[in-house]
PDB file of C-alpha atoms in Angstrom:
ATOM      1  CA  MET A   1      93.934 132.835  87.856  1.00  0.00           C
ATOM      2  CA  ASN A   2      95.858 136.066  88.574  1.00  0.00           C
ATOM      3  CA  MET A   3      99.147 135.715  90.158  1.00  0.00           C
ATOM      4  CA  ASN A   4     101.477 138.476  91.340  1.00  0.00           C
ATOM      5  CA  ALA A   5     105.218 138.527  90.818  1.00  0.00           C
ATOM      6  CA  THR A   6     105.986 137.194  94.311  1.00  0.00           C
ATOM      7  CA  THR A   7     103.745 134.088  93.863  1.00  0.00           C
ATOM      8  CA  THR A   8     105.381 133.377  90.501  1.00  0.00           C
ATOM      9  CA  LYS A   9     108.768 133.645  91.961  1.00  0.00           C
ATOM     10  CA  ILE A  10     108.019 131.275  94.713  1.00  0.00           C
ATOM     11  CA  ILE A  11     106.385 128.731  92.456  1.00  0.00           C
ATOM     12  CA  SER A  12     109.332 128.924  90.045  1.00  0.00           C
ATOM     13  CA  ARG A  13     111.803 128.131  93.027  1.00  0.00           C
ATOM     14  CA  LEU A  14     110.037 124.947  93.906  1.00  0.00           C
ATOM     15  CA  SER A  15     111.324 121.673  92.473  1.00  0.00           C
ATOM     16  CA  ARG A  16     109.551 120.252  89.442  1.00  0.00           C
ATOM     17  CA  ARG A  17     107.889 117.471  91.410  1.00  0.00           C
ATOM     18  CA  THR A  18     106.315 119.931  94.057  1.00  0.00           C
ATOM     19  CA  ARG A  19     105.042 122.703  91.736  1.00  0.00           C
ATOM     20  CA  ILE A  20     101.407 123.550  92.192  1.00  0.00           C
ATOM     21  CA  SER A  21      99.243 122.990  89.164  1.00  0.00           C
ATOM     22  CA  ILE A  22      98.158 126.494  87.994  1.00  0.00           C
ATOM     23  CA  ALA A  23      95.826 125.283  85.364  1.00  0.00           C
ATOM     24  CA  GLY A  24      93.588 123.244  87.805  1.00  0.00           C
ATOM     25  CA  SER A  25      91.935 124.461  90.961  1.00  0.00           C
ATOM     26  CA  LEU A  26      93.370 121.609  93.099  1.00  0.00           C
ATOM     27  CA  PRO A  27      97.070 121.438  94.076  1.00  0.00           C
ATOM     28  CA  VAL A  28      99.078 118.492  92.745  1.00  0.00           C
ATOM     29  CA  ARG A  29     101.133 116.652  95.360  1.00  0.00           C
ATOM     30  CA  SER A  30     103.889 114.254  94.883  1.00  0.00           C
ATOM     31  CA  PHE A  31     106.501 112.680  97.076  1.00  0.00           C
ATOM     32  CA  SER A  32     110.093 112.535  96.123  1.00  0.00           C
ATOM     33  CA  SER A  33     112.498 109.996  97.518  1.00  0.00           C
ATOM     34  CA  GLU A  34     115.513 112.392  97.643  1.00  0.00           C
ATOM     35  CA  ALA A  35     115.798 114.961 100.361  1.00  0.00           C
ATOM     36  CA  PRO A  36     115.555 118.648  99.396  1.00  0.00           C
ATOM     37  CA  GLU A  37     118.941 120.315  98.892  1.00  0.00           C
ATOM     38  CA  GLU A  38     120.023 122.572 101.777  1.00  0.00           C
ATOM     39  CA  ASN A  39     122.194 124.981  99.800  1.00  0.00           C
ATOM     40  CA  THR A  40     119.563 125.889  97.112  1.00  0.00           C
ATOM     41  CA  LYS A  41     118.957 129.466  96.026  1.00  0.00           C
ATOM     42  CA  GLY A  42     116.217 131.307  97.776  1.00  0.00           C
ATOM     43  CA  ASP A  43     115.341 132.273 101.244  1.00  0.00           C
ATOM     44  CA  ARG A  44     114.789 130.179 104.355  1.00  0.00           C
ATOM     45  CA  ILE A  45     110.968 130.410 104.198  1.00  0.00           C
ATOM     46  CA  THR A  46     110.941 128.987 100.662  1.00  0.00           C
ATOM     47  CA  ASN A  47     113.037 126.129 101.702  1.00  0.00           C
ATOM     48  CA  ILE A  48     110.703 125.444 104.649  1.00  0.00           C
ATOM     49  CA  LEU A  49     107.722 125.508 102.335  1.00  0.00           C
ATOM     50  CA  THR A  50     109.353 123.204  99.807  1.00  0.00           C
ATOM     51  CA  LYS A  51     110.129 120.664 102.599  1.00  0.00           C
ATOM     52  CA  ALA A  52     106.555 120.919 103.892  1.00  0.00           C
ATOM     53  CA  ILE A  53     105.016 120.473 100.474  1.00  0.00           C
ATOM     54  CA  ASP A  54     107.330 117.521  99.693  1.00  0.00           C
ATOM     55  CA  SER A  55     106.923 115.661 103.022  1.00  0.00           C
ATOM     56  CA  LYS A  56     105.221 112.369 103.143  1.00  0.00           C
ATOM     57  CA  PRO A  57     102.167 112.071 105.373  1.00  0.00           C
ATOM     58  CA  ARG A  58     102.614 110.005 108.565  1.00  0.00           C
ATOM     59  CA  PRO A  59     101.235 106.480 108.290  1.00  0.00           C
ATOM     60  CA  ARG A  60      98.287 105.668 110.553  1.00  0.00           C
ATOM     61  CA  PRO A  61      98.947 103.051 113.182  1.00  0.00           C
ATOM     62  CA  ALA A  62      97.453  99.674 112.319  1.00  0.00           C
ATOM     63  CA  LEU A  63      94.454  98.896 114.559  1.00  0.00           C
ATOM     64  CA  SER A  64      93.344  95.503 115.790  1.00  0.00           C
ATOM     65  CA  PRO A  65      89.917  94.196 114.858  1.00  0.00           C
ATOM     66  CA  GLU A  66      88.685  94.750 118.459  1.00  0.00           C
ATOM     67  CA  GLU A  67      89.905  98.458 118.314  1.00  0.00           C
ATOM     68  CA  LYS A  68      88.189  98.901 115.020  1.00  0.00           C
ATOM     69  CA  THR A  69      84.867  97.629 116.152  1.00  0.00           C
ATOM     70  CA  LYS A  70      85.172  99.691 119.406  1.00  0.00           C
ATOM     71  CA  ASN A  71      85.977 102.882 117.362  1.00  0.00           C
ATOM     72  CA  HIS A  72      83.041 102.024 115.084  1.00  0.00           C
ATOM     73  CA  GLU A  73      80.664 101.741 117.987  1.00  0.00           C
ATOM     74  CA  ILE A  74      81.945 104.950 119.555  1.00  0.00           C
ATOM     75  CA  GLY A  75      81.470 106.873 116.315  1.00  0.00           C
ATOM     76  CA  ARG A  76      78.034 105.316 115.814  1.00  0.00           C
ATOM     77  CA  ASN A  77      76.805 106.210 119.295  1.00  0.00           C
ATOM     78  CA  TYR A  78      78.238 109.751 118.942  1.00  0.00           C
ATOM     79  CA  VAL A  79      76.296 110.282 115.663  1.00  0.00           C
ATOM     80  CA  ILE A  80      73.089 108.900 117.257  1.00  0.00           C
ATOM     81  CA  GLY A  81      73.561 111.129 120.256  1.00  0.00           C
ATOM     82  CA  ARG A  82      74.105 114.338 118.099  1.00  0.00           C
ATOM     83  CA  PHE A  83      71.075 113.483 116.049  1.00  0.00           C
ATOM     84  CA  LYS A  84      69.030 113.272 119.326  1.00  0.00           C
ATOM     85  CA  VAL A  85      70.383 116.594 120.467  1.00  0.00           C
ATOM     86  CA  HIS A  86      69.792 118.180 116.983  1.00  0.00           C
ATOM     87  CA  ASN A  87      66.184 116.821 116.869  1.00  0.00           C
ATOM     88  CA  LYS A  88      65.464 117.995 120.422  1.00  0.00           C
ATOM     89  CA  ILE A  89      66.655 121.583 119.739  1.00  0.00           C
ATOM     90  CA  HIS A  90      64.780 121.835 116.391  1.00  0.00           C
ATOM     91  CA  HIS A  91      61.580 120.413 117.831  1.00  0.00           C
ATOM     92  CA  ASP A  92      61.764 122.991 120.657  1.00  0.00           C
ATOM     93  CA  LEU A  93      62.263 125.878 118.095  1.00  0.00           C
ATOM     94  CA  ALA A  94      59.383 124.521 115.988  1.00  0.00           C
ATOM     95  CA  CYS A  95      57.089 124.490 118.973  1.00  0.00           C
ATOM     96  CA  LYS A  96      57.960 127.960 119.955  1.00  0.00           C
ATOM     97  CA  ILE A  97      57.429 129.270 116.436  1.00  0.00           C
ATOM     98  CA  ARG A  98      54.111 127.509 116.270  1.00  0.00           C
ATOM     99  CA  LEU A  99      53.062 129.051 119.634  1.00  0.00           C
ATOM    100  CA  LYS A 100      54.206 132.503 118.496  1.00  0.00           C
ATOM    101  CA  GLU A 101      52.200 132.214 115.246  1.00  0.00           C
ATOM    102  CA  HIS A 102      49.087 131.089 117.248  1.00  0.00           C
ATOM    103  CA  ALA A 103      49.380 133.915 119.646  1.00  0.00           C
ATOM    104  CA  ILE A 104      49.585 136.446 116.726  1.00  0.00           C
ATOM    105  CA  ARG A 105      46.459 134.929 115.211  1.00  0.00           C
ATOM    106  CA  MET A 106      44.594 135.219 118.481  1.00  0.00           C
ATOM    107  CA  MET A 107      45.379 139.033 118.796  1.00  0.00           C
ATOM    108  CA  PRO A 108      42.491 141.457 117.948  1.00  0.00           C
ATOM    109  CA  ARG A 109      42.094 142.150 114.148  1.00  0.00           C
ATOM    110  CA  ASN A 110      42.355 145.497 112.486  1.00  0.00           C
ATOM    111  CA  THR A 111      38.605 146.037 112.713  1.00  0.00           C
ATOM    112  CA  ASP A 112      38.431 145.948 116.524  1.00  0.00           C
ATOM    113  CA  ASP A 113      38.979 148.805 118.869  1.00  0.00           C
ATOM    114  CA  LEU A 114      42.115 147.040 120.216  1.00  0.00           C
ATOM    115  CA  ALA A 115      43.909 146.838 116.854  1.00  0.00           C
ATOM    116  CA  TYR A 116      46.710 149.071 118.117  1.00  0.00           C
ATOM    117  CA  LEU A 117      47.789 146.077 120.376  1.00  0.00           C
ATOM    118  CA  ARG A 118      48.500 143.902 117.241  1.00  0.00           C
ATOM    119  CA  THR A 119      50.590 146.667 115.592  1.00  0.00           C
ATOM    120  CA  GLN A 120      52.443 147.326 118.765  1.00  0.00           C
ATOM    121  CA  ALA A 121      53.176 143.712 119.292  1.00  0.00           C
ATOM    122  CA  LEU A 122      54.412 143.085 115.768  1.00  0.00           C
ATOM    123  CA  GLU A 123      56.700 146.177 115.777  1.00  0.00           C
ATOM    124  CA  ILE A 124      60.473 145.305 116.357  1.00  0.00           C
ATOM    125  CA  ASP A 125      62.072 147.735 118.766  1.00  0.00           C
ATOM    126  CA  GLY A 126      65.811 148.023 118.137  1.00  0.00           C
ATOM    127  CA  SER A 127      66.603 150.669 120.780  1.00  0.00           C
ATOM    128  CA  ILE A 128      69.453 150.252 123.234  1.00  0.00           C
ATOM    129  CA  ASP A 129      66.997 149.835 126.114  1.00  0.00           C
ATOM    130  CA  THR A 130      65.727 146.536 124.772  1.00  0.00           C
ATOM    131  CA  MET A 131      69.113 145.062 124.168  1.00  0.00           C
ATOM    132  CA  PRO A 132      70.549 142.588 126.781  1.00  0.00           C
ATOM    133  CA  PRO A 133      73.055 144.131 129.186  1.00  0.00           C
ATOM    134  CA  LEU A 134      76.769 144.139 128.266  1.00  0.00           C
ATOM    135  CA  TYR A 135      77.706 142.285 131.439  1.00  0.00           C
ATOM    136  CA  ARG A 136      75.555 139.231 130.581  1.00  0.00           C
ATOM    137  CA  SER A 137      77.590 136.159 129.758  1.00  0.00           C
ATOM    138  CA  ILE A 138      77.026 134.561 126.463  1.00  0.00           C
ATOM    139  CA  PRO A 139      77.195 130.878 125.625  1.00  0.00           C
ATOM    140  CA  LEU A 140      80.530 129.706 124.044  1.00  0.00           C
ATOM    141  CA  ASP A 141      81.609 126.560 122.323  1.00  0.00           C
ATOM    142  CA  THR A 142      84.491 125.947 124.805  1.00  0.00           C
ATOM    143  CA  PRO A 143      84.120 125.631 128.619  1.00  0.00           C
ATOM    144  CA  PRO A 144      85.719 128.432 130.736  1.00  0.00           C
ATOM    145  CA  ILE A 145      89.373 128.086 131.442  1.00  0.00           C
ATOM    146  CA  ALA A 146      90.197 127.485 135.051  1.00  0.00           C
ATOM    147  CA  ASN A 147      92.133 130.298 136.840  1.00  0.00           C
ATOM    148  CA  PHE A 148      92.056 132.440 133.739  1.00  0.00           C
ATOM    149  CA  ASN A 149      92.080 136.209 134.496  1.00  0.00           C
ATOM    150  CA  PRO A 150      91.526 138.354 131.430  1.00  0.00           C
ATOM    151  CA  ALA A 151      92.721 141.462 133.287  1.00  0.00           C
ATOM    152  CA  GLN A 152      96.313 140.147 133.016  1.00  0.00           C
ATOM    153  CA  PHE A 153      96.052 140.411 129.248  1.00  0.00           C
ATOM    154  CA  LEU A 154      94.580 143.883 128.964  1.00  0.00           C
ATOM    155  CA  GLU A 155      96.807 146.652 127.729  1.00  0.00           C
ATOM    156  CA  LYS A 156      97.206 149.520 130.186  1.00  0.00           C
ATOM    157  CA  ASP A 157      97.678 153.003 128.921  1.00  0.00           C
ATOM    158  CA  GLU A 158     100.669 154.618 130.502  1.00  0.00           C
ATOM    159  CA  ASP A 159     100.304 158.299 129.817  1.00  0.00           C
TER     160      ASP A 159
END
C-alpha cells in the first residue's frame, strides 16, 4: 500500500489505540476510556478525526418483544413487496424481448425481394433526430420537491 508523507504524518499523530492497521485491508478500531487530550500537537482537523475514530457507537434502544415482532413483520412484508415489483418488471422485460425476437424472425429473409426491410429494421440509428427531446422529464429516484425553483440556483453572467 503506497502512502504519501501527509498520510504517514496524520497516522503517526494518532494515539496508539486508534492507529489504522496498515498491514491489513480493514481498519482496526478500539475504544479508549480516557478522553483525548485537547492540547496535543497537531492541527484542529487531526484532533477532530482522532475524536471521531476513538468515539464509541451509540447504543441501540432496547425494543419490547411486541416492537420486535412488528418490525420483523414490516421488514418481511417490505421484502415480499419488493420481490413482487422486481418480478413484475423483469417479467414485463422478458415478454418484450420475446416479442421483439419473434418480430425479427417474422421479417423477410435475405432471399426475398423485401430483404432490405430486415436490414433497415436491425440498423441502429444514433443520430440526434432519433434522440428524445431535451425538455422531456426523466424518472428519478426521489419525488419532486414542492415549491422548488431551479432558476433561483442558476448562476447569472454579469458582463
